[in-house]
């Protein structure tokens, strides 16, 4: 194969089009605004009249008058105001009734029975009509509850290529090389597939996924009538192309239920809150260009593809039903509408790790939560108290980054979960936003006491440090309480006589491509 070097412009470099020569689409404008918010959070509070020149500075090639920009911003639900009648879908979310006893049966963790219970709220209660309640008191740092593993181990989509090459675990996606797992260890423990390059990082991962892998990838174990390998490969590639994480996860859950006969998994999944993706798509206003702001919207196709979101989901369902033809003939067939319900159910219950944890799915949101969760390398989730919790208190976690500004938090909750938070922190910040504390890094604090020319100078420096330390907000306390803060860059940092390395970029990238 002959290669040649081709130089291309970076995707974030300045465009070469003449100024004012491009008519941007509404979606492009929305993406530009959200990306600016992500990169410069302080711009969230700017009025549209102030935001417009910032957007035009990044896109001088756009022909976008202020009036058009304002209209598009309102059309795309980008105006951060409760009076703007933004679309919310919290009333459309369905919460299956579940008793505490049924919760314990599905959880299968003895500790959860001793520590937490499920409480049913009135149907008109905001943000969900069920809650996770502490059965006893917990001190700061105590473990409240835990799940031994996700409801279903979803292979990370961004590592599918590495997994197919045997560079990452086919089940959990853990890197083989960085985990110091040698080929000898893999061979002696039977952690490789004899039909392809797939490997597993442990016997647990192999046991968890082997039957599914054999059926989906190699059509073994008499699953020919239940699974179509050819269509699975096509479905997997389609999900990769459009980053349909939720659709891929639903297919994995279906595979474990049909092939491995894991009915317990199906019962756990059906007990979670659900809403149709058809409804959620109405709240989505970007193509996730803002990163985690729309991490689970899963509704907008990438701007580089011409298909509409509806066409993308319709094609995904067609491939899904071809992979599992049995779902169309059983007593309750998985129709297109039910498929969209499954998609929405996964999206509103998943974590940032793109996994579902049963116990965690019952905890409601608060921007000042009393609990947080940790997931270890084995996939075990632990729910920990971040402040004292009394018996009978509701356990809250945060669905968003607590360090985000209030408008960013509200937007993320609206898009991903369908509601606007009305906790005390959000109310106070919306009514009278407090100035962000500033952490000052002084050159005198970076210098060592040994460099002082005299004892008196050392004493003066120590007194200055002490007074500055008393006025400076505590970093650990800010992080603990989820407050935003700025770090000032010192004007004359004490870096000695050493010259700092300088790196320059010209907006181009060179790559090797095949000759045509």
Short mmCIF file of C-alpha atoms in Angstrom, two decimals:
data_model
loop_
_atom_site.label_atom_id
_atom_site.label_comp_id
_atom_site.label_asym_id
_atom_site.label_seq_id
_atom_site.Cartn_x
_atom_site.Cartn_y
_atom_site.Cartn_z
CA UNK A 1 0.00 0.00 0.00
CA UNK A 2 1.49 3.32 -1.12
CA UNK A 3 1.03 6.32 1.14
CA UNK A 4 1.47 10.02 0.58
CA UNK A 5 1.59 12.95 2.99
CA UNK A 6 -1.42 15.26 2.90
CA UNK A 7 -1.72 18.53 4.86
CA UNK A 8 -5.17 19.53 6.10
CA UNK A 9 -6.49 22.41 8.18
CA UNK A 10 -7.40 21.57 11.76
CA UNK A 11 -11.14 21.39 12.36
CA UNK A 12 -10.98 24.28 14.83
CA UNK A 13 -8.76 26.60 12.76
CA UNK A 14 -10.02 29.80 11.22
CA UNK A 15 -12.16 29.25 8.10
CA UNK A 16 -10.97 30.45 4.73
CA UNK A 17 -14.42 31.64 3.56
CA UNK A 18 -14.88 35.39 3.08
CA UNK A 19 -16.50 37.29 5.94
CA UNK A 20 -20.30 37.16 5.89
CA UNK A 21 -20.45 34.63 3.06
CA UNK A 22 -22.01 31.68 4.93
CA UNK A 23 -25.61 31.33 6.14
CA UNK A 24 -25.36 29.14 9.26
CA UNK A 25 -28.07 26.62 10.07
CA UNK A 26 -29.92 26.83 13.37
CA UNK A 27 -28.15 23.70 14.57
CA UNK A 28 -24.73 25.20 13.81
CA UNK A 29 -25.58 28.34 15.77
CA UNK A 30 -26.77 26.29 18.74
CA UNK A 31 -23.60 24.19 18.67
CA UNK A 32 -21.44 27.31 18.56
CA UNK A 33 -23.20 28.84 21.58
CA UNK A 34 -23.00 25.68 23.68
CA UNK A 35 -19.35 25.16 22.78
CA UNK A 36 -18.58 28.73 23.86
CA UNK A 37 -20.38 28.10 27.15
CA UNK A 38 -18.35 24.96 27.64
CA UNK A 39 -15.02 26.65 26.90
CA UNK A 40 -15.81 29.93 28.68
CA UNK A 41 -18.39 29.26 31.43
CA UNK A 42 -18.49 32.92 32.42
CA UNK A 43 -20.27 33.71 29.13
CA UNK A 44 -23.40 31.82 30.23
CA UNK A 45 -24.72 34.89 32.04
CA UNK A 46 -24.20 37.20 29.05
CA UNK A 47 -27.26 38.64 27.34
CA UNK A 48 -27.82 37.63 23.73
CA UNK A 49 -26.74 41.10 22.60
CA UNK A 50 -23.39 40.57 24.36
CA UNK A 51 -23.08 36.95 23.25
CA UNK A 52 -23.54 37.75 19.57
CA UNK A 53 -20.16 39.49 19.01
CA UNK A 54 -18.38 36.65 20.83
CA UNK A 55 -19.91 34.11 18.45
CA UNK A 56 -19.11 36.25 15.41
CA UNK A 57 -15.49 36.54 16.56
CA UNK A 58 -15.22 32.75 16.31
CA UNK A 59 -17.17 32.59 13.03
CA UNK A 60 -16.46 35.72 10.98
CA UNK A 61 -17.55 33.89 7.84
CA UNK A 62 -21.17 33.75 9.08
CA UNK A 63 -23.87 36.10 7.87
CA UNK A 64 -25.77 36.27 11.16
CA UNK A 65 -27.50 39.56 12.09
CA UNK A 66 -28.30 40.10 15.75
CA UNK A 67 -32.07 39.77 15.21
CA UNK A 68 -31.59 36.39 13.50
CA UNK A 69 -29.25 35.24 16.24
CA UNK A 70 -31.77 36.14 18.97
CA UNK A 71 -34.58 34.35 17.14
CA UNK A 72 -32.50 31.20 16.62
CA UNK A 73 -31.35 31.19 20.25
CA UNK A 74 -34.95 31.25 21.46
CA UNK A 75 -35.96 28.63 18.90
CA UNK A 76 -33.20 26.30 20.14
CA UNK A 77 -34.09 26.78 23.83
CA UNK A 78 -30.80 28.56 24.53
CA UNK A 79 -32.33 31.50 26.40
CA UNK A 80 -31.57 30.75 30.04
CA UNK A 81 -34.81 31.90 31.67
CA UNK A 82 -37.64 30.13 33.45
CA UNK A 83 -40.09 32.59 31.92
CA UNK A 84 -39.09 31.47 28.43
CA UNK A 85 -41.40 28.41 28.73
CA UNK A 86 -38.64 25.98 27.86
CA UNK A 87 -39.77 22.46 27.07
CA UNK A 88 -39.63 20.12 30.07
CA UNK A 89 -40.60 16.48 30.03
CA UNK A 90 -40.47 15.52 33.71
CA UNK A 91 -44.25 14.94 33.69
CA UNK A 92 -43.79 12.38 30.89
CA UNK A 93 -41.34 10.21 32.86
CA UNK A 94 -42.94 6.97 34.06
CA UNK A 95 -41.92 5.54 37.44
CA UNK A 96 -42.93 1.88 37.85
CA UNK A 97 -44.35 1.17 41.31
CA UNK A 98 -41.92 -0.88 43.38
CA UNK A 99 -41.99 -1.82 47.05
CA UNK A 100 -38.95 -1.89 49.30
CA UNK A 101 -39.19 -5.68 49.48
CA UNK A 102 -39.19 -5.97 45.69
CA UNK A 103 -36.26 -3.53 45.56
CA UNK A 104 -34.26 -5.78 47.91
CA UNK A 105 -35.06 -8.86 45.80
CA UNK A 106 -33.85 -7.19 42.62
CA UNK A 107 -30.84 -5.58 44.29
CA UNK A 108 -29.60 -8.89 45.76
CA UNK A 109 -27.32 -7.04 48.20
CA UNK A 110 -27.86 -7.77 51.90
CA UNK A 111 -26.42 -4.43 53.01
CA UNK A 112 -29.02 -2.50 51.04
CA UNK A 113 -31.82 -4.17 53.04
CA UNK A 114 -30.22 -2.96 56.26
CA UNK A 115 -29.41 0.59 55.16
CA UNK A 116 -31.93 1.96 52.65
CA UNK A 117 -35.57 1.69 51.64
CA UNK A 118 -37.79 2.95 48.83
CA UNK A 119 -40.46 5.56 49.54
CA UNK A 120 -43.30 6.36 47.17
CA UNK A 121 -44.11 10.05 46.76
CA UNK A 122 -47.42 11.53 45.54
CA UNK A 123 -47.77 11.25 41.77
CA UNK A 124 -47.67 15.05 41.44
CA UNK A 125 -44.35 15.32 43.30
CA UNK A 126 -41.66 17.17 41.29
CA UNK A 127 -38.70 15.32 39.78
CA UNK A 128 -40.06 11.82 40.37
CA UNK A 129 -42.45 10.07 42.73
CA UNK A 130 -40.02 7.67 44.41
CA UNK A 131 -37.00 8.25 46.56
CA UNK A 132 -34.15 6.46 48.32
CA UNK A 133 -34.41 6.83 52.11
CA UNK A 134 -31.79 6.13 54.77
CA UNK A 135 -32.95 3.54 57.34
CA UNK A 136 -30.27 4.55 59.85
CA UNK A 137 -27.87 7.42 60.50
CA UNK A 138 -24.65 7.77 58.53
CA UNK A 139 -21.60 9.87 59.31
CA UNK A 140 -19.50 11.65 56.71
CA UNK A 141 -17.58 9.06 54.66
CA UNK A 142 -19.77 6.08 55.64
CA UNK A 143 -20.83 3.62 52.97
CA UNK A 144 -24.59 3.76 52.50
CA UNK A 145 -25.28 1.11 49.87
CA UNK A 146 -23.61 -0.58 46.93
CA UNK A 147 -24.12 -2.62 43.78
CA UNK A 148 -21.72 -5.46 43.06
CA UNK A 149 -21.85 -4.81 39.31
CA UNK A 150 -23.81 -2.87 36.68
CA UNK A 151 -27.18 -4.22 35.62
CA UNK A 152 -25.46 -5.19 32.38
CA UNK A 153 -21.82 -4.73 31.43
CA UNK A 154 -21.96 -2.47 28.36
CA UNK A 155 -18.70 -2.53 26.36
CA UNK A 156 -17.49 1.05 25.86
CA UNK A 157 -18.28 2.08 22.31
CA UNK A 158 -15.18 4.25 21.96
CA UNK A 159 -13.03 1.14 22.43
CA UNK A 160 -14.79 -1.23 20.02
CA UNK A 161 -11.94 -1.02 17.51
CA UNK A 162 -9.31 -1.76 20.18
CA UNK A 163 -11.45 -4.62 21.46
CA UNK A 164 -11.71 -6.15 17.99
CA UNK A 165 -7.90 -6.03 17.71
CA UNK A 166 -7.33 -7.65 21.10
CA UNK A 167 -5.89 -4.44 22.55
CA UNK A 168 -8.67 -4.04 25.13
CA UNK A 169 -10.89 -6.40 27.11
CA UNK A 170 -13.89 -7.43 25.02
CA UNK A 171 -16.18 -7.11 28.04
CA UNK A 172 -15.15 -4.08 30.12
CA UNK A 173 -12.83 -2.29 27.67
CA UNK A 174 -9.82 -2.26 30.01
CA UNK A 175 -6.56 -1.71 28.13
CA UNK A 176 -4.51 -4.91 27.96
CA UNK A 177 -1.12 -3.21 27.65
CA UNK A 178 -1.61 -0.65 30.43
CA UNK A 179 -2.92 -3.37 32.75
CA UNK A 180 0.33 -5.36 32.38
CA UNK A 181 -1.55 -8.42 31.15
CA UNK A 182 0.93 -10.52 29.19
CA UNK A 183 0.08 -12.75 26.21
CA UNK A 184 1.36 -15.70 28.25
CA UNK A 185 -1.14 -14.93 31.03
CA UNK A 186 -3.97 -14.67 28.49
CA UNK A 187 -3.09 -18.00 26.84
CA UNK A 188 -2.51 -19.99 30.03
CA UNK A 189 -5.81 -18.80 31.50
CA UNK A 190 -7.85 -19.25 28.34
CA UNK A 191 -8.71 -15.56 28.08
CA UNK A 192 -8.57 -15.38 24.28
CA UNK A 193 -11.22 -16.25 21.69
CA UNK A 194 -10.35 -19.08 19.31
CA UNK A 195 -12.48 -17.54 16.56
CA UNK A 196 -11.24 -13.94 16.49
CA UNK A 197 -8.74 -11.56 18.09
CA UNK A 198 -10.92 -10.78 21.13
CA UNK A 199 -9.40 -11.22 24.60
CA UNK A 200 -10.62 -10.76 28.17
CA UNK A 201 -8.75 -9.22 31.07
CA UNK A 202 -9.98 -11.71 33.68
CA UNK A 203 -11.92 -14.92 34.10
CA UNK A 204 -14.81 -12.88 35.46
CA UNK A 205 -15.08 -10.84 32.27
CA UNK A 206 -14.78 -13.99 30.14
CA UNK A 207 -17.49 -15.77 32.12
CA UNK A 208 -19.75 -12.72 31.91
CA UNK A 209 -19.51 -12.23 28.16
CA UNK A 210 -18.35 -15.45 26.52
CA UNK A 211 -21.79 -16.82 25.56
CA UNK A 212 -22.88 -13.41 24.25
CA UNK A 213 -19.66 -12.95 22.29
CA UNK A 214 -19.90 -16.43 20.77
CA UNK A 215 -23.49 -15.86 19.66
CA UNK A 216 -23.14 -12.31 18.35
CA UNK A 217 -19.73 -12.63 16.72
CA UNK A 218 -19.59 -16.29 15.68
CA UNK A 219 -23.23 -17.50 15.75
CA UNK A 220 -22.43 -20.45 18.01
CA UNK A 221 -24.30 -22.34 20.71
CA UNK A 222 -27.36 -23.05 18.57
CA UNK A 223 -28.42 -19.41 18.49
CA UNK A 224 -28.80 -19.28 14.71
CA UNK A 225 -32.56 -18.81 14.97
CA UNK A 226 -32.32 -16.15 17.68
CA UNK A 227 -29.39 -13.98 16.54
CA UNK A 228 -28.13 -12.89 13.13
CA UNK A 229 -24.37 -12.34 13.24
CA UNK A 230 -24.24 -10.53 9.90
CA UNK A 231 -26.84 -7.99 10.95
CA UNK A 232 -25.15 -7.60 14.35
CA UNK A 233 -21.92 -6.48 12.69
CA UNK A 234 -23.90 -4.03 10.56
CA UNK A 235 -25.81 -2.76 13.61
CA UNK A 236 -22.59 -2.30 15.59
CA UNK A 237 -20.98 -0.31 12.78
CA UNK A 238 -24.10 1.85 12.45
CA UNK A 239 -24.07 2.64 16.17
CA UNK A 240 -20.39 3.57 15.93
CA UNK A 241 -21.04 5.86 12.96
CA UNK A 242 -23.75 7.85 14.74
CA UNK A 243 -22.47 7.30 18.32
CA UNK A 244 -25.74 5.63 19.33
CA UNK A 245 -24.57 4.52 22.76
CA UNK A 246 -28.09 3.98 24.09
CA UNK A 247 -29.17 1.84 21.12
CA UNK A 248 -26.02 -0.26 21.45
CA UNK A 249 -26.65 -0.66 25.19
CA UNK A 250 -30.26 -1.75 24.62
CA UNK A 251 -29.03 -4.36 22.14
CA UNK A 252 -26.54 -5.66 24.71
CA UNK A 253 -29.29 -5.91 27.33
CA UNK A 254 -31.49 -7.77 24.84
CA UNK A 255 -28.65 -10.17 24.05
CA UNK A 256 -28.06 -11.02 27.72
CA UNK A 257 -31.78 -11.53 28.21
CA UNK A 258 -32.37 -13.73 25.14
CA UNK A 259 -29.09 -15.60 24.80
CA UNK A 260 -27.93 -15.93 28.39
CA UNK A 261 -31.47 -16.23 29.72
CA UNK A 262 -30.85 -13.49 32.28
CA UNK A 263 -34.43 -12.67 33.27
CA UNK A 264 -33.24 -10.94 36.45
CA UNK A 265 -31.49 -8.34 34.29
CA UNK A 266 -34.70 -7.74 32.34
CA UNK A 267 -36.68 -7.30 35.58
CA UNK A 268 -34.14 -4.80 36.91
CA UNK A 269 -34.19 -2.80 33.68
CA UNK A 270 -38.01 -2.69 33.58
CA UNK A 271 -38.11 -1.35 37.16
CA UNK A 272 -36.22 1.82 36.19
CA UNK A 273 -37.80 5.16 35.30
CA UNK A 274 -38.63 5.47 31.61
CA UNK A 275 -39.48 8.08 28.99
CA UNK A 276 -39.65 7.82 25.22
CA UNK A 277 -36.71 9.12 23.22
CA UNK A 278 -39.34 10.63 20.93
CA UNK A 279 -40.15 13.02 23.79
CA UNK A 280 -36.56 13.64 24.86
CA UNK A 281 -35.54 14.67 21.36
CA UNK A 282 -37.68 17.79 21.69
CA UNK A 283 -35.45 19.08 24.49
CA UNK A 284 -32.19 18.41 22.66
CA UNK A 285 -30.78 21.50 20.98
CA UNK A 286 -27.20 20.58 20.03
CA UNK A 287 -25.20 17.71 18.58
CA UNK A 288 -23.34 17.24 21.89
CA UNK A 289 -20.59 19.59 20.77
CA UNK A 290 -20.57 20.90 24.33
CA UNK A 291 -19.22 17.62 25.67
CA UNK A 292 -20.95 16.29 28.77
CA UNK A 293 -23.63 18.98 28.64
CA UNK A 294 -25.64 16.70 26.34
CA UNK A 295 -23.91 13.46 27.20
CA UNK A 296 -27.08 11.41 27.13
CA UNK A 297 -29.36 13.27 24.75
CA UNK A 298 -28.56 10.72 22.06
CA UNK A 299 -31.07 12.36 19.79
CA UNK A 300 -29.19 14.50 17.32
CA UNK A 301 -27.30 12.99 14.44
CA UNK A 302 -23.90 14.47 13.72
CA UNK A 303 -23.90 17.52 11.49
CA UNK A 304 -21.65 15.75 9.01
CA UNK A 305 -24.50 13.33 8.22
CA UNK A 306 -27.55 14.39 6.26
CA UNK A 307 -30.02 12.04 7.95
CA UNK A 308 -32.51 13.44 10.42
CA UNK A 309 -32.61 12.02 13.96
CA UNK A 310 -35.86 10.21 13.18
CA UNK A 311 -34.28 8.51 10.16
CA UNK A 312 -31.27 7.49 12.26
CA UNK A 313 -33.39 5.90 14.98
CA UNK A 314 -35.68 4.21 12.46
CA UNK A 315 -32.73 2.57 10.72
CA UNK A 316 -31.25 1.58 14.09
CA UNK A 317 -34.51 -0.17 15.00
CA UNK A 318 -34.63 -1.98 11.66
CA UNK A 319 -31.14 -3.39 12.23
CA UNK A 320 -31.94 -4.17 15.88
CA UNK A 321 -35.02 -6.19 14.90
CA UNK A 322 -33.00 -8.03 12.23
CA UNK A 323 -30.36 -8.98 14.80
CA UNK A 324 -33.01 -10.33 17.20
CA UNK A 325 -35.96 -11.51 15.05
CA UNK A 326 -37.50 -13.22 18.07
CA UNK A 327 -38.45 -9.88 19.66
CA UNK A 328 -41.09 -9.37 16.95
CA UNK A 329 -42.88 -12.68 17.54
CA UNK A 330 -43.03 -12.97 21.33
CA UNK A 331 -46.10 -12.19 23.43
CA UNK A 332 -45.09 -8.54 23.90
CA UNK A 333 -43.15 -7.64 20.73
CA UNK A 334 -40.58 -4.86 20.82
CA UNK A 335 -42.17 -2.31 18.51
CA UNK A 336 -40.48 0.86 17.32
CA UNK A 337 -42.22 2.87 20.05
CA UNK A 338 -41.12 0.40 22.74
CA UNK A 339 -37.58 0.53 21.35
CA UNK A 340 -37.61 4.33 21.80
CA UNK A 341 -38.88 3.80 25.37
CA UNK A 342 -35.89 1.52 26.03
CA UNK A 343 -33.57 4.16 24.58
CA UNK A 344 -35.01 6.86 26.81
CA UNK A 345 -34.92 4.57 29.86
CA UNK A 346 -31.22 3.92 29.39
CA UNK A 347 -30.43 7.59 28.78
CA UNK A 348 -32.06 8.99 31.93
CA UNK A 349 -30.62 6.28 34.21
CA UNK A 350 -27.07 5.90 32.92
CA UNK A 351 -23.97 7.28 34.62
CA UNK A 352 -21.07 9.14 33.07
CA UNK A 353 -19.47 5.70 32.69
CA UNK A 354 -22.39 4.70 30.40
CA UNK A 355 -23.42 1.93 32.78
CA UNK A 356 -26.65 1.28 34.70
CA UNK A 357 -26.53 0.69 38.45
CA UNK A 358 -29.79 -0.47 40.00
CA UNK A 359 -29.57 1.14 43.45
CA UNK A 360 -28.19 4.42 42.16
CA UNK A 361 -31.09 4.78 39.71
CA UNK A 362 -33.46 5.37 42.64
CA UNK A 363 -31.53 8.34 44.08
CA UNK A 364 -32.91 11.77 43.15
CA UNK A 365 -30.89 14.88 42.26
CA UNK A 366 -29.78 17.84 44.33
CA UNK A 367 -27.08 20.38 43.51
CA UNK A 368 -25.89 20.11 47.11
CA UNK A 369 -26.18 16.33 47.57
CA UNK A 370 -25.65 14.48 50.82
CA UNK A 371 -24.12 11.47 49.05
CA UNK A 372 -21.79 10.61 46.18
CA UNK A 373 -20.91 7.38 44.40
CA UNK A 374 -17.63 5.69 43.57
CA UNK A 375 -17.03 2.96 40.97
CA UNK A 376 -13.89 0.85 41.40
CA UNK A 377 -11.89 -1.04 38.76
CA UNK A 378 -14.00 -4.16 39.29
CA UNK A 379 -17.15 -2.24 38.39
CA UNK A 380 -18.54 -2.25 41.93
CA UNK A 381 -20.48 0.89 42.84
CA UNK A 382 -20.42 2.29 46.39
CA UNK A 383 -22.80 5.00 47.56
CA UNK A 384 -21.01 7.11 50.19
CA UNK A 385 -22.22 9.82 52.59
CA UNK A 386 -20.62 13.21 51.90
CA UNK A 387 -22.21 14.78 54.98
CA UNK A 388 -24.03 13.45 58.08
CA UNK A 389 -27.35 11.77 57.20
CA UNK A 390 -30.07 11.08 59.77
CA UNK A 391 -32.40 8.09 59.71
CA UNK A 392 -35.39 8.91 57.52
CA UNK A 393 -33.53 11.47 55.37
CA UNK A 394 -33.75 11.21 51.61
CA UNK A 395 -30.47 10.35 49.90
CA UNK A 396 -29.52 12.72 47.09
CA UNK A 397 -26.78 12.58 44.49
CA UNK A 398 -25.96 15.10 41.78
CA UNK A 399 -26.69 14.32 38.13
CA UNK A 400 -24.47 17.15 36.90
CA UNK A 401 -21.08 18.70 37.62
CA UNK A 402 -21.62 20.73 40.82
CA UNK A 403 -18.80 23.09 39.84
CA UNK A 404 -20.77 24.31 36.82
CA UNK A 405 -22.46 27.69 36.93
CA UNK A 406 -26.19 27.50 37.77
CA UNK A 407 -27.37 28.14 34.19
CA UNK A 408 -25.15 25.36 32.85
CA UNK A 409 -26.47 22.98 35.51
CA UNK A 410 -30.05 23.90 34.71
CA UNK A 411 -29.55 23.42 30.99
CA UNK A 412 -27.91 20.03 31.44
CA UNK A 413 -30.73 18.86 33.69
CA UNK A 414 -33.35 20.15 31.26
CA UNK A 415 -31.83 18.46 28.22
CA UNK A 416 -30.78 15.17 29.80
CA UNK A 417 -33.43 14.68 32.50
CA UNK A 418 -36.34 16.94 31.59
CA UNK A 419 -36.58 19.15 34.68
CA UNK A 420 -35.18 22.33 36.22
CA UNK A 421 -33.69 22.00 39.67
CA UNK A 422 -35.31 24.09 42.41
CA UNK A 423 -32.97 23.26 45.28
CA UNK A 424 -31.96 26.00 47.72
CA UNK A 425 -28.59 26.45 46.03
CA UNK A 426 -30.12 27.00 42.58
CA UNK A 427 -32.72 29.40 43.95
CA UNK A 428 -30.15 31.52 45.75
CA UNK A 429 -27.79 31.61 42.76
CA UNK A 430 -30.59 32.52 40.34
CA UNK A 431 -31.97 35.26 42.58
CA UNK A 432 -28.68 36.84 43.67
CA UNK A 433 -25.60 35.22 42.10
CA UNK A 434 -22.75 35.47 44.56
CA UNK A 435 -19.31 36.51 43.30
CA UNK A 436 -16.98 33.59 42.79
CA UNK A 437 -14.19 33.30 45.34
CA UNK A 438 -10.71 33.81 43.97
CA UNK A 439 -7.70 31.76 44.96
CA UNK A 440 -4.57 33.92 44.72
CA UNK A 441 -1.24 32.25 44.11
CA UNK A 442 1.48 34.66 45.18
CA UNK A 443 5.12 34.45 44.08
CA UNK A 444 6.11 34.89 47.74
CA UNK A 445 4.24 31.71 48.60
CA UNK A 446 6.08 29.76 45.92
CA UNK A 447 9.51 30.84 47.12
CA UNK A 448 11.30 28.94 49.86
CA UNK A 449 12.09 30.51 53.24
CA UNK A 450 15.72 29.56 52.83
CA UNK A 451 16.13 32.24 50.15
CA UNK A 452 15.37 35.07 52.58
CA UNK A 453 18.42 37.31 53.17
CA UNK A 454 17.71 37.79 56.88
CA UNK A 455 15.72 36.48 59.79
CA UNK A 456 13.59 39.64 59.90
CA UNK A 457 12.72 39.27 56.23
CA UNK A 458 11.76 35.66 56.88
CA UNK A 459 9.48 36.76 59.70
CA UNK A 460 7.82 39.39 57.52
CA UNK A 461 7.31 36.89 54.72
CA UNK A 462 5.82 34.41 57.17
CA UNK A 463 3.40 37.06 58.48
CA UNK A 464 2.37 37.96 54.94
CA UNK A 465 1.79 34.30 54.12
CA UNK A 466 -0.24 33.83 57.28
CA UNK A 467 -2.51 36.79 56.58
CA UNK A 468 -3.00 35.76 52.97
CA UNK A 469 -3.76 32.20 54.02
CA UNK A 470 -6.45 33.37 56.45
CA UNK A 471 -8.16 35.49 53.77
CA UNK A 472 -7.95 32.87 51.07
CA UNK A 473 -10.86 30.41 50.76
CA UNK A 474 -10.01 26.80 51.48
CA UNK A 475 -9.71 24.81 48.24
CA UNK A 476 -10.79 21.50 49.74
CA UNK A 477 -13.88 23.12 51.25
CA UNK A 478 -14.83 24.69 47.91
CA UNK A 479 -14.53 21.37 46.12
CA UNK A 480 -16.44 19.59 48.87
CA UNK A 481 -19.38 22.01 48.65
CA UNK A 482 -19.36 22.20 44.86
CA UNK A 483 -18.69 25.94 44.59
CA UNK A 484 -17.07 27.57 41.58
CA UNK A 485 -13.79 29.44 41.91
CA UNK A 486 -11.11 31.07 39.78
CA UNK A 487 -7.37 30.58 40.01
CA UNK A 488 -5.36 33.75 39.37
CA UNK A 489 -2.18 33.37 37.37
CA UNK A 490 0.73 35.12 39.12
CA UNK A 491 2.14 38.06 37.17
CA UNK A 492 5.79 37.29 37.97
CA UNK A 493 6.07 33.62 38.83
CA UNK A 494 9.34 32.64 40.45
CA UNK A 495 10.70 30.27 37.87
CA UNK A 496 14.37 31.15 38.21
CA UNK A 497 16.61 31.83 35.26
CA UNK A 498 15.34 28.82 33.29
CA UNK A 499 13.56 29.75 30.09
CA UNK A 500 10.15 28.18 29.57
CA UNK A 501 9.50 26.00 26.54
CA UNK A 502 7.47 27.66 23.81
CA UNK A 503 5.25 25.71 21.41
CA UNK A 504 3.56 27.21 18.36
CA UNK A 505 0.85 25.76 16.12
CA UNK A 506 -0.14 26.89 12.65
CA UNK A 507 -3.62 25.34 12.37
CA UNK A 508 -2.54 22.56 10.01
CA UNK A 509 -1.99 18.84 10.46
CA UNK A 510 -0.11 16.39 8.25
CA UNK A 511 -1.23 12.81 7.86
CA UNK A 512 -0.44 9.77 5.73
CA UNK A 513 -3.19 8.75 3.31
CA UNK A 514 -3.48 6.06 0.66
CA UNK A 515 -2.70 7.09 -2.87
CA UNK A 516 -5.73 7.15 -5.15
#
